[in-house]
Amino acid sequence: MSNRSSAALIALLAVMLLGAATVSMYTDDGSDAAPVYRAEFGTSNLEVMAGSSASFELLITNSNTYLEHDVSDNIIVDVSAKVVDGSGNKVSNVTTKVSLINGTGSRVVLEGQETAGFLITISTGYFVDPNEYKVIYTYTVYDLESNVVEGPVMVPHIITINSDTSSSTYYNKFFGLFPNEFEGTLGEAWFTALVTLLLIAVIGVIISGIAAPIVCLVLTEKGSHERNILRKSLFHVFSIASFVFAVTRAIRVIGLSNEDVAFMEIICTLIYILVVAYLIWKLYGAVLDRIANRIEKRDSRDLFDNFLSFKPLFMYLGKIIIGLITVFTVMGMFGFDMAAIITSAGLVTLGITFGAQQILSQFFAGLLLLSTRPFKKGDLIQLGSTTVYRVRKVNVMNTELENWDNSDITIVPNNSLTSSHVKNITRDTLRTKAYIYVGVGYGTDLDAARKLMVEAAQEHPRVINDGSMAGPSTRIMDFEDSNILLRLCVWVDDYNVALGVGGDLRDAMYKKFNAAGVSIDYPQVVLHTADDKSD
């Protein structure tokens, strides 16, 4: 064999060895797998935080030559994955999910030279120990008749799980920053944690005392009652938040286990969410009050009244939105599938629409009353033709009413109010018109009687006589069987005393009629017997 032929043969063997090494690098499983399939991660550094999830791409390529109209080299690839520790045991609180990047499921058909991307999603719980683990992805290759061609092939890849609950960097350090260099009892971790807890709590109270007035200065009017209420609320909220932060730092300083730290972190996070929700609610109310005060200062009475009419609705909607965001945040923190929950909520809402029409009717009627405000707390309203109530409270589902003497409370569904005739007696003013009727005998000097009635009205202090309203007046109403019916019409300055004023006027008219000799007749019946007829 010539030297040239020997060199060509050596070169050919080198190329073959290089190709075999390349395939071995991709599979890295130590098996005798065929050199036509290769797999590789889209990234070399796999990291995920405890309590969260991360996704990585896994690429599978069919290295067979693509032949048109020939499916003999097509393959089916099925992929699965799991996370194991150094002993090969599956790690608890860690789940894996494999799906196609451009499709669904974990199985795909590949033609020659075709590459499929798989998305491996690794989700970790809060209680996973931070460490290095192995992602074992397993792929099995089938032909088109579902015969196993290769595998299952298990390929390991290092993954690092980090954790915010680790106490190692905080242990026995003041504030988690400055090492405790004392000796003896003072040098122990519990002392460091106690000092850290107390100092952070005190600093938080001081900051709360400074921050709360500053926020109130921006959102409320000087000297207003709302400023004092908001200042106290914000001080308590900021103080609670700082104390919770102090607890989370102290439990790390004392060196609790990752499980204990993670559990306390969950509790503290829940408290944080509730505190923030309450803080947003108080600030939301303060902003609405601020807007109302600005409108009132502009002397825009109509705009101010319109804003006040919608304020209860704004408050209610704000409460619903803040509450829903709070609930969804908590559920998301615990790993609930929010898309599925929202979809289920839509289906439930559809069922409620058909099954609870009466309740929905009350709800939307309540929104209508809160937005249009035909009456408000303290107004006197008349239901039907006679019954008068004082409005005690307007709720979303019903309205609380109290009777005239405040001895009985009636709860009326809002849809009943919106579908009934309701007269607001005191919507614009407490002034009201009162009528007093009296019957005088036939033959009475009507001009004199009517004059006495007007005099009695003009002498009463609650009857309006300043010209702002029509003065007292009288009218002949009817000729009845035994008397002539007269009516006195007066304006009273307060509806709440109208009945009492009517009684006073009747008393005054009776005395004036007696003094003037005007008789107040009453129905009389004369019976004639048979003996009377014979006489």
PDB file of N, CA and C in Angstrom, residues 1-50:
ATOM      1  N   MET A   1       0.874  -1.196   0.000  1.00  0.00           N
ATOM      2  CA  MET A   1       0.000   0.000   0.000  1.00  0.00           C
ATOM      3  C   MET A   1       0.897   1.227   0.000  1.00  0.00           C
ATOM      4  N   SER A   2       0.593   2.177  -0.823  1.00  0.00           N
ATOM      5  CA  SER A   2       1.416   3.369  -0.945  1.00  0.00           C
ATOM      6  C   SER A   2       1.217   4.271   0.265  1.00  0.00           C
ATOM      7  N   ASN A   3       2.183   5.181   0.434  1.00  0.00           N
ATOM      8  CA  ASN A   3       2.067   6.147   1.545  1.00  0.00           C
ATOM      9  C   ASN A   3       0.830   7.016   1.402  1.00  0.00           C
ATOM     10  N   ARG A   4       0.481   7.393   0.136  1.00  0.00           N
ATOM     11  CA  ARG A   4      -0.706   8.249  -0.088  1.00  0.00           C
ATOM     12  C   ARG A   4      -1.961   7.502   0.337  1.00  0.00           C
ATOM     13  N   SER A   5      -2.062   6.201   0.027  1.00  0.00           N
ATOM     14  CA  SER A   5      -3.254   5.421   0.404  1.00  0.00           C
ATOM     15  C   SER A   5      -3.332   5.264   1.910  1.00  0.00           C
ATOM     16  N   SER A   6      -2.168   5.062   2.526  1.00  0.00           N
ATOM     17  CA  SER A   6      -2.154   4.925   3.992  1.00  0.00           C
ATOM     18  C   SER A   6      -2.618   6.215   4.666  1.00  0.00           C
ATOM     19  N   ALA A   7      -2.173   7.354   4.154  1.00  0.00           N
ATOM     20  CA  ALA A   7      -2.578   8.652   4.732  1.00  0.00           C
ATOM     21  C   ALA A   7      -4.074   8.865   4.591  1.00  0.00           C
ATOM     22  N   ALA A   8      -4.644   8.465   3.428  1.00  0.00           N
ATOM     23  CA  ALA A   8      -6.101   8.632   3.220  1.00  0.00           C
ATOM     24  C   ALA A   8      -6.882   7.776   4.181  1.00  0.00           C
ATOM     25  N   LEU A   9      -6.386   6.535   4.393  1.00  0.00           N
ATOM     26  CA  LEU A   9      -7.085   5.628   5.322  1.00  0.00           C
ATOM     27  C   LEU A   9      -7.041   6.160   6.741  1.00  0.00           C
ATOM     28  N   ILE A  10      -5.891   6.673   7.133  1.00  0.00           N
ATOM     29  CA  ILE A  10      -5.773   7.247   8.487  1.00  0.00           C
ATOM     30  C   ILE A  10      -6.708   8.441   8.666  1.00  0.00           C
ATOM     31  N   ALA A  11      -6.784   9.291   7.644  1.00  0.00           N
ATOM     32  CA  ALA A  11      -7.668  10.472   7.716  1.00  0.00           C
ATOM     33  C   ALA A  11      -9.116  10.054   7.840  1.00  0.00           C
ATOM     34  N   LEU A  12      -9.512   8.998   7.078  1.00  0.00           N
ATOM     35  CA  LEU A  12     -10.884   8.515   7.149  1.00  0.00           C
ATOM     36  C   LEU A  12     -11.216   7.986   8.539  1.00  0.00           C
ATOM     37  N   LEU A  13     -10.299   7.245   9.124  1.00  0.00           N
ATOM     38  CA  LEU A  13     -10.523   6.727  10.488  1.00  0.00           C
ATOM     39  C   LEU A  13     -10.629   7.868  11.507  1.00  0.00           C
ATOM     40  N   ALA A  14      -9.842   8.924  11.309  1.00  0.00           N
ATOM     41  CA  ALA A  14      -9.894  10.069  12.234  1.00  0.00           C
ATOM     42  C   ALA A  14     -11.244  10.768  12.173  1.00  0.00           C
ATOM     43  N   VAL A  15     -11.780  10.922  10.954  1.00  0.00           N
ATOM     44  CA  VAL A  15     -13.094  11.558  10.799  1.00  0.00           C
ATOM     45  C   VAL A  15     -14.168  10.731  11.476  1.00  0.00           C
ATOM     46  N   MET A  16     -14.100   9.397  11.306  1.00  0.00           N
ATOM     47  CA  MET A  16     -15.100   8.524  11.921  1.00  0.00           C
ATOM     48  C   MET A  16     -15.022   8.597  13.441  1.00  0.00           C
ATOM     49  N   LEU A  17     -13.805   8.603  13.979  1.00  0.00           N
ATOM     50  CA  LEU A  17     -13.654   8.707  15.428  1.00  0.00           C
ATOM     51  C   LEU A  17     -14.169  10.049  15.941  1.00  0.00           C
ATOM     52  N   LEU A  18     -13.921  11.134  15.196  1.00  0.00           N
ATOM     53  CA  LEU A  18     -14.397  12.464  15.593  1.00  0.00           C
ATOM     54  C   LEU A  18     -15.915  12.508  15.614  1.00  0.00           C
ATOM     55  N   GLY A  19     -16.578  11.889  14.622  1.00  0.00           N
ATOM     56  CA  GLY A  19     -18.050  11.853  14.592  1.00  0.00           C
ATOM     57  C   GLY A  19     -18.602  11.070  15.750  1.00  0.00           C
ATOM     58  N   ALA A  20     -17.949   9.921  16.071  1.00  0.00           N
ATOM     59  CA  ALA A  20     -18.411   9.121  17.200  1.00  0.00           C
ATOM     60  C   ALA A  20     -18.273   9.896  18.501  1.00  0.00           C
ATOM     61  N   ALA A  21     -17.176  10.635  18.650  1.00  0.00           N
ATOM     62  CA  ALA A  21     -16.985  11.429  19.873  1.00  0.00           C
ATOM     63  C   ALA A  21     -18.028  12.517  19.991  1.00  0.00           C
ATOM     64  N   THR A  22     -18.408  13.126  18.846  1.00  0.00           N
ATOM     65  CA  THR A  22     -19.418  14.185  18.878  1.00  0.00           C
ATOM     66  C   THR A  22     -20.761  13.656  19.356  1.00  0.00           C
ATOM     67  N   VAL A  23     -21.163  12.500  18.804  1.00  0.00           N
ATOM     68  CA  VAL A  23     -22.452  11.913  19.215  1.00  0.00           C
ATOM     69  C   VAL A  23     -22.400  11.532  20.682  1.00  0.00           C
ATOM     70  N   SER A  24     -21.265  10.975  21.125  1.00  0.00           N
ATOM     71  CA  SER A  24     -21.126  10.597  22.531  1.00  0.00           C
ATOM     72  C   SER A  24     -21.251  11.815  23.430  1.00  0.00           C
ATOM     73  N   MET A  25     -20.768  12.966  22.984  1.00  0.00           N
ATOM     74  CA  MET A  25     -20.887  14.181  23.786  1.00  0.00           C
ATOM     75  C   MET A  25     -22.332  14.584  23.954  1.00  0.00           C
ATOM     76  N   TYR A  26     -23.156  14.418  22.946  1.00  0.00           N
ATOM     77  CA  TYR A  26     -24.565  14.814  23.016  1.00  0.00           C
ATOM     78  C   TYR A  26     -25.366  13.866  23.907  1.00  0.00           C
ATOM     79  N   THR A  27     -25.151  12.540  23.753  1.00  0.00           N
ATOM     80  CA  THR A  27     -25.968  11.598  24.514  1.00  0.00           C
ATOM     81  C   THR A  27     -25.475  11.484  25.941  1.00  0.00           C
ATOM     82  N   ASP A  28     -24.182  11.295  26.146  1.00  0.00           N
ATOM     83  CA  ASP A  28     -23.573  11.293  27.468  1.00  0.00           C
ATOM     84  C   ASP A  28     -24.268  10.333  28.418  1.00  0.00           C
ATOM     85  N   ASP A  29     -24.647   9.155  27.941  1.00  0.00           N
ATOM     86  CA  ASP A  29     -25.375   8.210  28.783  1.00  0.00           C
ATOM     87  C   ASP A  29     -24.614   6.918  29.007  1.00  0.00           C
ATOM     88  N   GLY A  30     -23.463   6.729  28.377  1.00  0.00           N
ATOM     89  CA  GLY A  30     -22.660   5.538  28.585  1.00  0.00           C
ATOM     90  C   GLY A  30     -23.217   4.301  27.927  1.00  0.00           C
ATOM     91  N   SER A  31     -24.235   4.431  27.076  1.00  0.00           N
ATOM     92  CA  SER A  31     -24.851   3.276  26.421  1.00  0.00           C
ATOM     93  C   SER A  31     -24.354   3.187  25.001  1.00  0.00           C
ATOM     94  N   ASP A  32     -24.802   2.125  24.319  1.00  0.00           N
ATOM     95  CA  ASP A  32     -24.422   1.918  22.918  1.00  0.00           C
ATOM     96  C   ASP A  32     -25.493   2.468  21.993  1.00  0.00           C
ATOM     97  N   ALA A  33     -25.939   3.701  22.241  1.00  0.00           N
ATOM     98  CA  ALA A  33     -27.026   4.289  21.456  1.00  0.00           C
ATOM     99  C   ALA A  33     -26.563   4.522  20.027  1.00  0.00           C
ATOM    100  N   ALA A  34     -27.553   4.428  19.109  1.00  0.00           N
ATOM    101  CA  ALA A  34     -27.236   4.662  17.698  1.00  0.00           C
ATOM    102  C   ALA A  34     -26.841   6.110  17.498  1.00  0.00           C
ATOM    103  N   PRO A  35     -25.912   6.386  16.613  1.00  0.00           N
ATOM    104  CA  PRO A  35     -25.386   7.737  16.451  1.00  0.00           C
ATOM    105  C   PRO A  35     -26.245   8.634  15.570  1.00  0.00           C
ATOM    106  N   VAL A  36     -27.544   8.401  15.533  1.00  0.00           N
ATOM    107  CA  VAL A  36     -28.372   9.231  14.663  1.00  0.00           C
ATOM    108  C   VAL A  36     -29.302  10.132  15.465  1.00  0.00           C
ATOM    109  N   TYR A  37     -29.251  10.091  16.816  1.00  0.00           N
ATOM    110  CA  TYR A  37     -30.103  10.927  17.643  1.00  0.00           C
ATOM    111  C   TYR A  37     -29.214  11.708  18.607  1.00  0.00           C
ATOM    112  N   ARG A  38     -29.496  12.938  18.779  1.00  0.00           N
ATOM    113  CA  ARG A  38     -28.709  13.704  19.738  1.00  0.00           C
ATOM    114  C   ARG A  38     -29.643  14.639  20.523  1.00  0.00           C
ATOM    115  N   ALA A  39     -29.255  14.917  21.773  1.00  0.00           N
ATOM    116  CA  ALA A  39     -30.065  15.770  22.646  1.00  0.00           C
ATOM    117  C   ALA A  39     -29.157  16.762  23.364  1.00  0.00           C
ATOM    118  N   GLU A  40     -29.651  17.943  23.610  1.00  0.00           N
ATOM    119  CA  GLU A  40     -28.862  18.952  24.306  1.00  0.00           C
ATOM    120  C   GLU A  40     -29.800  19.974  24.947  1.00  0.00           C
ATOM    121  N   PHE A  41     -29.371  20.516  26.097  1.00  0.00           N
ATOM    122  CA  PHE A  41     -30.101  21.583  26.756  1.00  0.00           C
ATOM    123  C   PHE A  41     -29.814  22.894  26.053  1.00  0.00           C
ATOM    124  N   GLY A  42     -30.856  23.782  26.068  1.00  0.00           N
ATOM    125  CA  GLY A  42     -30.676  25.092  25.462  1.00  0.00           C
ATOM    126  C   GLY A  42     -29.802  25.995  26.306  1.00  0.00           C
ATOM    127  N   THR A  43     -29.564  25.621  27.577  1.00  0.00           N
ATOM    128  CA  THR A  43     -28.706  26.404  28.451  1.00  0.00           C
ATOM    129  C   THR A  43     -27.885  25.453  29.295  1.00  0.00           C
ATOM    130  N   SER A  44     -26.710  25.869  29.695  1.00  0.00           N
ATOM    131  CA  SER A  44     -25.833  25.001  30.485  1.00  0.00           C
ATOM    132  C   SER A  44     -26.015  25.225  31.985  1.00  0.00           C
ATOM    133  N   ASN A  45     -26.504  26.395  32.390  1.00  0.00           N
ATOM    134  CA  ASN A  45     -26.674  26.715  33.802  1.00  0.00           C
ATOM    135  C   ASN A  45     -28.152  26.646  34.175  1.00  0.00           C
ATOM    136  N   LEU A  46     -28.519  25.621  34.948  1.00  0.00           N
ATOM    137  CA  LEU A  46     -29.901  25.453  35.372  1.00  0.00           C
ATOM    138  C   LEU A  46     -30.017  25.887  36.823  1.00  0.00           C
ATOM    139  N   GLU A  47     -30.802  26.933  37.076  1.00  0.00           N
ATOM    140  CA  GLU A  47     -30.994  27.429  38.429  1.00  0.00           C
ATOM    141  C   GLU A  47     -32.469  27.751  38.640  1.00  0.00           C
ATOM    142  N   VAL A  48     -32.954  27.525  39.875  1.00  0.00           N
ATOM    143  CA  VAL A  48     -34.337  27.842  40.202  1.00  0.00           C
ATOM    144  C   VAL A  48     -34.392  28.190  41.685  1.00  0.00           C
ATOM    145  N   MET A  49     -35.274  29.124  42.021  1.00  0.00           N
ATOM    146  CA  MET A  49     -35.448  29.531  43.414  1.00  0.00           C
ATOM    147  C   MET A  49     -36.509  28.653  44.067  1.00  0.00           C
ATOM    148  N   ALA A  50     -36.292  28.296  45.328  1.00  0.00           N
ATOM    149  CA  ALA A  50     -37.286  27.532  46.078  1.00  0.00           C
ATOM    150  C   ALA A  50     -38.570  28.340  46.180  1.00  0.00           C
TER     151      ALA A  50
END
